[in-house]
Coordinates of C-alpha atoms and ligand atoms in Angstrom, one line a residue:
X1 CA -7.3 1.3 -1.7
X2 CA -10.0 3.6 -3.2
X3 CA -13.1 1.7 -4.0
X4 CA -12.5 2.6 -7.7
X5 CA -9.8 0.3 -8.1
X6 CA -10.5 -2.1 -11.2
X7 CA -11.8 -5.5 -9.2
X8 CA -9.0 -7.7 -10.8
X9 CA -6.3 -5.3 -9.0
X10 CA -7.6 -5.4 -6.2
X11 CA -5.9 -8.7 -4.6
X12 CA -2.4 -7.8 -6.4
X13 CA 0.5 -7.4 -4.4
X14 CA 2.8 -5.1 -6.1
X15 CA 6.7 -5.3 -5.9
X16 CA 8.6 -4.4 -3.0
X17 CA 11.7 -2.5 -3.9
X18 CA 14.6 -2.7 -1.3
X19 CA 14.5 0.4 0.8
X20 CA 15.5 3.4 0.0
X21 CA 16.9 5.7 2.6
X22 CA 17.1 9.4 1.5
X23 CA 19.6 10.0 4.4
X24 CA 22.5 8.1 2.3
X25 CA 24.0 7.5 5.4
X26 CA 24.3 3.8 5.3
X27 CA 26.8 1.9 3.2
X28 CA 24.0 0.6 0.8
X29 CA 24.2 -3.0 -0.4
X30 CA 21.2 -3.9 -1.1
X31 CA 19.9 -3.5 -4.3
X32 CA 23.0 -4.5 -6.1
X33 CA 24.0 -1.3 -7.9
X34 CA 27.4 -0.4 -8.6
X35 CA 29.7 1.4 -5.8
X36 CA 31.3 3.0 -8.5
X37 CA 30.1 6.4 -10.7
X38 CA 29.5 6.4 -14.2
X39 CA 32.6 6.5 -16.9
X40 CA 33.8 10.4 -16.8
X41 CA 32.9 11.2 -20.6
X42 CA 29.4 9.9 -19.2
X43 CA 29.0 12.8 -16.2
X44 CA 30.5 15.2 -18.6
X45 CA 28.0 14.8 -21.4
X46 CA 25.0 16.2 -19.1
X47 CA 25.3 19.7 -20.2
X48 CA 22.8 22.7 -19.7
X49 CA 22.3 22.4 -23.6
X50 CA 21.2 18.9 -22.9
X51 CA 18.6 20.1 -20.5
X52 CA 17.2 22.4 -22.3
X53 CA 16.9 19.7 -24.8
X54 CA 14.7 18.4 -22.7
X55 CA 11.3 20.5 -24.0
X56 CA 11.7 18.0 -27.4
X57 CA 10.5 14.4 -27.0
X58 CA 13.0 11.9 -27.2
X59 CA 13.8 9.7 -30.2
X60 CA 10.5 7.0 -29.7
X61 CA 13.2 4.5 -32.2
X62 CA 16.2 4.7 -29.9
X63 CA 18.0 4.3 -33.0
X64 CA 21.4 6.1 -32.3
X65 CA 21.5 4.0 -29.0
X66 CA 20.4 0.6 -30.8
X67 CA 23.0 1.2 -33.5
X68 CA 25.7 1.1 -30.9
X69 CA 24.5 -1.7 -28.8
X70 CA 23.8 -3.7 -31.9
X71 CA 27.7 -2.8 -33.0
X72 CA 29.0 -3.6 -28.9
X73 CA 27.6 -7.0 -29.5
X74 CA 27.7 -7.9 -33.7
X75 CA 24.1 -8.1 -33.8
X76 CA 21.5 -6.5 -36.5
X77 CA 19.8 -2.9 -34.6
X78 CA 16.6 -4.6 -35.8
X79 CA 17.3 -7.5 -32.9
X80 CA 17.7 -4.8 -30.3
X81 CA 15.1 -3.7 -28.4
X82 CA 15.6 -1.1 -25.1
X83 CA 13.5 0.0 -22.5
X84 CA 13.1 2.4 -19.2
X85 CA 15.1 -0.2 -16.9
X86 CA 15.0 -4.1 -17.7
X87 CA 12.3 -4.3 -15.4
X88 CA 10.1 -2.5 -18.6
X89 CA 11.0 -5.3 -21.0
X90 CA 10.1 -7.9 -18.2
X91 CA 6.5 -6.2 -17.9
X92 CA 6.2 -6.2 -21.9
X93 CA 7.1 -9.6 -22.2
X94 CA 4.8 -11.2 -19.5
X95 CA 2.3 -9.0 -21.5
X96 CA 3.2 -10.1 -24.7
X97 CA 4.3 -13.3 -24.7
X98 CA 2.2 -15.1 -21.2
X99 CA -1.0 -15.9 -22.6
X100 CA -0.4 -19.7 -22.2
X101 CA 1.1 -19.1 -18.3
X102 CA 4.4 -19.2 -17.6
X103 CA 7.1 -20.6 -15.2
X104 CA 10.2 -19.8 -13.4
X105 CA 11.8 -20.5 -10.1
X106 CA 10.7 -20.2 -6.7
X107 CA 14.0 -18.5 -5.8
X108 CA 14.1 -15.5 -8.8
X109 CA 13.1 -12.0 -9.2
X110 CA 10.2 -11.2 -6.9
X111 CA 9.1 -9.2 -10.3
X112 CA 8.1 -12.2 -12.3
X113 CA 5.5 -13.0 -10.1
X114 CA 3.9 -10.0 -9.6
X115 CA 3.7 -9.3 -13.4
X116 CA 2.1 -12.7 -14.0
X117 CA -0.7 -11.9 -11.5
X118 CA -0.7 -8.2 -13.0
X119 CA -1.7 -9.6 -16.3
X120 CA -3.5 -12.7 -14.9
X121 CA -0.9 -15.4 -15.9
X122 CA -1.3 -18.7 -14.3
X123 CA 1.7 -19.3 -13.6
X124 CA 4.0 -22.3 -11.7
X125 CA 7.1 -21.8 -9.6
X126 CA 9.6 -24.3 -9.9
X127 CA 11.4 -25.3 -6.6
X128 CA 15.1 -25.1 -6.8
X129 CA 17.2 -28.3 -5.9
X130 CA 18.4 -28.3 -2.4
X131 CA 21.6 -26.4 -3.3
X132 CA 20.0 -24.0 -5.0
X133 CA 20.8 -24.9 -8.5
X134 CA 18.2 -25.2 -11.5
X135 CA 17.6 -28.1 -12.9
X136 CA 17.1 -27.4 -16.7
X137 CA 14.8 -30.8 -17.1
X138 CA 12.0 -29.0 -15.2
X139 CA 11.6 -26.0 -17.9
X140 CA 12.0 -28.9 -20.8
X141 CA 9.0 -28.9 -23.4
X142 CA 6.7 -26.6 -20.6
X143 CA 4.7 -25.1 -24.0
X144 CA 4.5 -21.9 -22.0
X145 CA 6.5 -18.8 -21.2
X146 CA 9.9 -19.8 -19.3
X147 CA 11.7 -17.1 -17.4
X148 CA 15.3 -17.8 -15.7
X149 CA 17.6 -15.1 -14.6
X150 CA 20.9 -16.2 -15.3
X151 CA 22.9 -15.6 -12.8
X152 CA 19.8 -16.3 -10.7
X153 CA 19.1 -13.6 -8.3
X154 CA 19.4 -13.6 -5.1
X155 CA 21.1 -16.7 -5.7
X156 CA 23.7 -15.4 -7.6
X157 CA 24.0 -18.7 -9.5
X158 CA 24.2 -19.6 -12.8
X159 CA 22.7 -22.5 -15.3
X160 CA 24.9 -23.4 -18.4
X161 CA 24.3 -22.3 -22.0
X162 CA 23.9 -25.6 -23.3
X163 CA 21.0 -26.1 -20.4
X164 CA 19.4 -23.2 -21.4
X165 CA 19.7 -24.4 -25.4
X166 CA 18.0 -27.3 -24.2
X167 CA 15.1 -25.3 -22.6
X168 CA 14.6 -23.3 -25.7
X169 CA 14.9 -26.0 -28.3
X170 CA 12.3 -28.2 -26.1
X171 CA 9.6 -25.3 -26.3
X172 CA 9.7 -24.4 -29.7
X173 CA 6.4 -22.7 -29.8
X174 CA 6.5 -20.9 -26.6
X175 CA 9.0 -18.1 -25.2
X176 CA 12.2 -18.6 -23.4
X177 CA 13.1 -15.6 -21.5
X178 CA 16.7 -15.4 -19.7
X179 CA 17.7 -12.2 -17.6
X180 CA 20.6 -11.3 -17.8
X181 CA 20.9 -8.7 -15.6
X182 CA 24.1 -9.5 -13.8
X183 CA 25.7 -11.4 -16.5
X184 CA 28.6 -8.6 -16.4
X185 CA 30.0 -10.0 -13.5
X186 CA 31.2 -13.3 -14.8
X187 CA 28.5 -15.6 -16.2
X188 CA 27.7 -16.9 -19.8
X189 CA 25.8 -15.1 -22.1
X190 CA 23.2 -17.3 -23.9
X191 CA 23.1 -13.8 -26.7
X192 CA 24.8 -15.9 -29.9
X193 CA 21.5 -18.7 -29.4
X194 CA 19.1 -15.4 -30.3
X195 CA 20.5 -16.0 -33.6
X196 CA 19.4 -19.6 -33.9
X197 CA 16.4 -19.7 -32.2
X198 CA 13.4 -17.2 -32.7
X199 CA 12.1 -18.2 -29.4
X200 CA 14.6 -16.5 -27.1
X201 CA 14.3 -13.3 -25.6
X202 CA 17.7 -12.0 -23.2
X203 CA 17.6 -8.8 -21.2
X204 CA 19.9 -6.6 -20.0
X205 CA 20.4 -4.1 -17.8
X206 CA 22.7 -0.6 -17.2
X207 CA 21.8 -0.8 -13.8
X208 CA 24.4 -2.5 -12.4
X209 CA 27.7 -3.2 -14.4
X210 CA 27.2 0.0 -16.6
X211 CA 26.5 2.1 -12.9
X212 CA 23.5 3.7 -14.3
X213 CA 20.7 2.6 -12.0
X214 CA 19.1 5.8 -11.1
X215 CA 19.1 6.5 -15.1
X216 CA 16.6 3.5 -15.5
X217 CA 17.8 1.8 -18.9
X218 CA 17.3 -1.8 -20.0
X219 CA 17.7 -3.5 -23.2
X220 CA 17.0 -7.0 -24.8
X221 CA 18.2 -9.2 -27.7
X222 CA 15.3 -11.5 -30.1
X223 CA 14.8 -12.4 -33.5
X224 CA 13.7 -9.3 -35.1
X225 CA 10.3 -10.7 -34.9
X226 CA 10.1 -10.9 -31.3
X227 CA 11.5 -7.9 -31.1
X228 CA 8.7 -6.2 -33.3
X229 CA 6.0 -7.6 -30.8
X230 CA 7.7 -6.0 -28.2
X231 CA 7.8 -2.5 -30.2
X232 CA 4.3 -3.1 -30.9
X233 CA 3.6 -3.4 -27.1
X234 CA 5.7 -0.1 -26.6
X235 CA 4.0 1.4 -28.7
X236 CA 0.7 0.5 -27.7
X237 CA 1.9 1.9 -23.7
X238 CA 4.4 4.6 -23.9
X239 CA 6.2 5.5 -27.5
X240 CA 8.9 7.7 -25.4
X241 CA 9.8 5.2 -22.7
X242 CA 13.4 6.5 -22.6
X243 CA 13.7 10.0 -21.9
X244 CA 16.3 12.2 -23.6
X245 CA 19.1 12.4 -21.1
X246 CA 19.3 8.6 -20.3
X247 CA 19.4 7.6 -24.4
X248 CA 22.2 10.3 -24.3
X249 CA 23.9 8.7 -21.4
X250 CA 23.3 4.9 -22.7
X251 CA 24.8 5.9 -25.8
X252 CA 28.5 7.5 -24.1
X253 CA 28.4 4.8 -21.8
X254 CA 28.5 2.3 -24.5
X255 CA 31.7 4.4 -25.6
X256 CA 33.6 3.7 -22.8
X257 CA 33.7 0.0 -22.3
X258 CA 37.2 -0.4 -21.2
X259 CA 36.0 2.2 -17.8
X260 CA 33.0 -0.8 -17.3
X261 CA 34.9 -3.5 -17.5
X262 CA 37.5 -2.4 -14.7
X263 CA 35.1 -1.6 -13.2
X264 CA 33.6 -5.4 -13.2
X265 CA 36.9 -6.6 -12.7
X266 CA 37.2 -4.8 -9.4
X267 CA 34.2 -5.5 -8.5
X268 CA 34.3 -9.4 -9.1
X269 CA 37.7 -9.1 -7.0
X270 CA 36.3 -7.7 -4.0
X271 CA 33.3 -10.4 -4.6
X272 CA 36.2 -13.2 -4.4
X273 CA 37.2 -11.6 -1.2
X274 CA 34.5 -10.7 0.6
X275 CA 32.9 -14.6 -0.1
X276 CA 36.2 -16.0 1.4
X277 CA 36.5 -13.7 4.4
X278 CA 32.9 -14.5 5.2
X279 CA 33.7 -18.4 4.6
X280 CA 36.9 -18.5 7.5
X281 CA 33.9 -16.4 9.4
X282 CA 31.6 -19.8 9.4
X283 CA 29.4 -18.5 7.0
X284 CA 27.7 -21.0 4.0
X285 CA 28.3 -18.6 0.7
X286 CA 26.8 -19.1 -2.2
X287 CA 28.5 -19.7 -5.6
X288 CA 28.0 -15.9 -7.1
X289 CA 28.7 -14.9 -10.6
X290 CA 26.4 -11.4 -10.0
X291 CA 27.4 -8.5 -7.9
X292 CA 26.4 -10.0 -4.7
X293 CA 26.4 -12.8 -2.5
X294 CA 23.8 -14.7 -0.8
X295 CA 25.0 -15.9 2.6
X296 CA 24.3 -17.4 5.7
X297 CA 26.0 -17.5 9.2
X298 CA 24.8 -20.9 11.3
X299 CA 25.3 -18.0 14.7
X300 CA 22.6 -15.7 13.8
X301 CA 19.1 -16.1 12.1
X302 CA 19.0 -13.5 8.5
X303 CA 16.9 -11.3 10.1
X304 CA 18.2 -10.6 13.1
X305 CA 21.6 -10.0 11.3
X306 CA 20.2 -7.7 8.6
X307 CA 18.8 -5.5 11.3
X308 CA 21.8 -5.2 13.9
X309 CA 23.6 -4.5 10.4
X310 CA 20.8 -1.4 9.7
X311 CA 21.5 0.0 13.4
X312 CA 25.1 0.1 12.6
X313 CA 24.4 2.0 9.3
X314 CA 24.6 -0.7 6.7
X315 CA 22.2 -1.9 4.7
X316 CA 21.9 -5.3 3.2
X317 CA 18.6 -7.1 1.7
X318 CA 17.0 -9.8 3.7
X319 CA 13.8 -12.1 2.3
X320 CA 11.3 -13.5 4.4
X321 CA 10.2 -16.4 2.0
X322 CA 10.9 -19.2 4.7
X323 CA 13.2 -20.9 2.3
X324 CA 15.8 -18.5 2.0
X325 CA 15.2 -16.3 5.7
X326 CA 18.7 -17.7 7.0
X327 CA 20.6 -15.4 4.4
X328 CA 21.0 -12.1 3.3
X329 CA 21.9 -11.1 -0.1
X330 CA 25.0 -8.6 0.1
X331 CA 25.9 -6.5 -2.8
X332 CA 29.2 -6.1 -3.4
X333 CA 30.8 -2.5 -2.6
X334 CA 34.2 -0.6 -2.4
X335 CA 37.2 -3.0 -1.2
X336 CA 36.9 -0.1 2.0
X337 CA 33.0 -0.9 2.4
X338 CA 33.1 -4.7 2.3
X339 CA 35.9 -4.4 5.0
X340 CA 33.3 -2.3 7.6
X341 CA 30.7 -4.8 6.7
X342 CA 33.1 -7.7 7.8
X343 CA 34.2 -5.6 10.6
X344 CA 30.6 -4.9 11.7
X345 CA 29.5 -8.4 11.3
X346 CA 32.8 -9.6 13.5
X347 CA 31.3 -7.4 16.1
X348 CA 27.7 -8.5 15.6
X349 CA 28.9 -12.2 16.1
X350 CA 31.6 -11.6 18.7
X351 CA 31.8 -14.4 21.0
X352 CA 30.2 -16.7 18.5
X353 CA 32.9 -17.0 15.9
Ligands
PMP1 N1 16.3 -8.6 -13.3 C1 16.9 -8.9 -12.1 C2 17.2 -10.4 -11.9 C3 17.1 -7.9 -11.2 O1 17.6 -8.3 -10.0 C4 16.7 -6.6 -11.4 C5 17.0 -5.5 -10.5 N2 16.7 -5.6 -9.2 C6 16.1 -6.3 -12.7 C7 15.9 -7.4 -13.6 C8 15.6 -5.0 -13.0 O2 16.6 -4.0 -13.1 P1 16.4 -2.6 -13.8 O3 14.9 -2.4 -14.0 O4 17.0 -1.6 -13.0 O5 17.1 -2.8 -15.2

């Protein structure tokens, strides 16, 4: 730290993003992207034209991509809002809407708490109940800014839409943000209550079902008035958050939905497989509607079985917060990668299974 660093940053403790090795030797699973490429009319459309497209600015509306999000999903462009990951919309939201604290589990995102001490939020961490699950009645009439992935992460669980309905009618004058990040991969999208209520903001990501991590595009659904206050936010940071060749990739990738959803589909089948190979294994394996699981074995503590894992070349994420050390979070790969994960963990166990 530089002793020019503005006082108030000074005690922050930024974000840790899982690792990433430049080698790409391991079988990765651990930051939950997608095994699988982007949709081939995706690849093709990065052209050298494109590139040297790239000494304009990009479109600072987004429209073209808005318009076909807002189509994919029957909702008005002007309740579409996108952003340079989902993590951007996360950051403008805190900023926007936290100025009377906010709240969210003490399982989530590691993100939400390091924006709410970025913009000095108070803010309260709700303990999960002993299995993990949210209980809706703790985020009823807070009067401040509620924030619930959904499927939880690394959890993997999900809360009802008629729990979160409850969440967002009972704080009418404060926001109610749900992440949808991994919603792709089986959960309940809480998008048709936008329409209803003007307090709830959903994001979204291309990270993981749309395979387009590395391309860093998010996007959200409001009331057009919420969305407004996040423009004005944009607009008041970084007018060209998206640069040209991702709006041009976000826009063919949402012309080849039938490619993403196989792509889900596989991907929730090796979930289903993986999570009952690991269960006959002893492990305890979370419910998971995302593209992970969060799962622990009763033979080996999480971190001794995340590292053995890294010496054998696979990589899985593994959280130190004492509530949650026993497991690791495993994303889920290629049918042919879960099976060397199984097989490396069968050897890691040996005797004790
Ligand atoms: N929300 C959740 C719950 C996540 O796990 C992540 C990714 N790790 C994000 C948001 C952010 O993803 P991105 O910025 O890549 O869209």
């Amino acid at each position: 730290m530089s002793r020019f660093l503005n006082e108030r940053f000074q005690p922050l403790v930024a974000y840790t993003p899982g690792e990433q090795p430049r080698d790409m030797r391991y079988i990765k699973l651990n930051t939950n992207e997608s095994p699988y490429p982007p949709a081939p009319q995706v690849v093709a459309a990065m052209t050298a034209e494109q590139v040297e497209n790239l000494r304009l600015y990009s479109d600072p509306t987004a429209k073209a991509l808005k318009e076909k999000i807002a189509a994919r999903y029957g909702v008005a462009p002007e309740s579409v809002f996108v952003s340079n990951g989902s993590d951007e919309v996360l950051n403008f939201a805190f900023m926007a809407f936290g100025g009377k604290g906010a709240a969210f589990p003490d399982i989530s995102y590691g993100f939400y708490e390091v924006f709410g001490d970025l913009y000095g939020i108070p803010y309260e961490k709700i303990p999960l109940k002993a299995d993990f699950s949210i209980d809706f009645r703790d985020y009823c009439g807070l009067g401040k800014l509620v924030v619930i992935a959904n499927p939880n992460a690394p959890t993997g669980m999900t809360i009802p839409v008629c729990e979160v309905e409850a969440i967002v009618k009972s704080n009418p004058d404060s926001v109610v943000l749900i992440d949808e990040a991994y919603v792709d991969f089986g959960g309940e999208t809480c998008l048709p209550l936008t329409a209803k209520y003007d307090n709830l903001l959903v994001t979204r990501t291309f990270s993981k079902s749309r395979c387009l991590a590395g391309g860093r595009l998010g996007y959200a659904f409001a009331s057009p008035a919420l969305i407004a206050d996040l423009e004005k936010i944009k607009y008041s940071t970084n007018p060209y958050n998206i640069n040209r060749l991702t709006l041009l990739l976000g826009e063919v990738t949402m012309d080849a939905e039938d490619y993403y959803a196989d792509m889900c589909a596989n991907i929730i089948r090796t979930r289903e497989w993986t999570a009952k190979t690991l269960e006959a294994m002893g492990f305890t394996v979370l419910p998971s509607r995302a593209n992970f699981l969060f799962a622990r074995t009763p033979a080996m503590d999480g971190g001794e079985l995340y590292t053995q894992l890294k010496q054998r070349g696979i990589l899985v994420r593994h959280f130190s917060n004492p509530r949650v050390c026993p497991f690791n979070r495993i994303t889920i790969g290629t049918p042919e990668q879960m099976e060397t994960l199984i097989a490396a963990i069968r050897d890691i166990l040996g005797g004790a299974l």
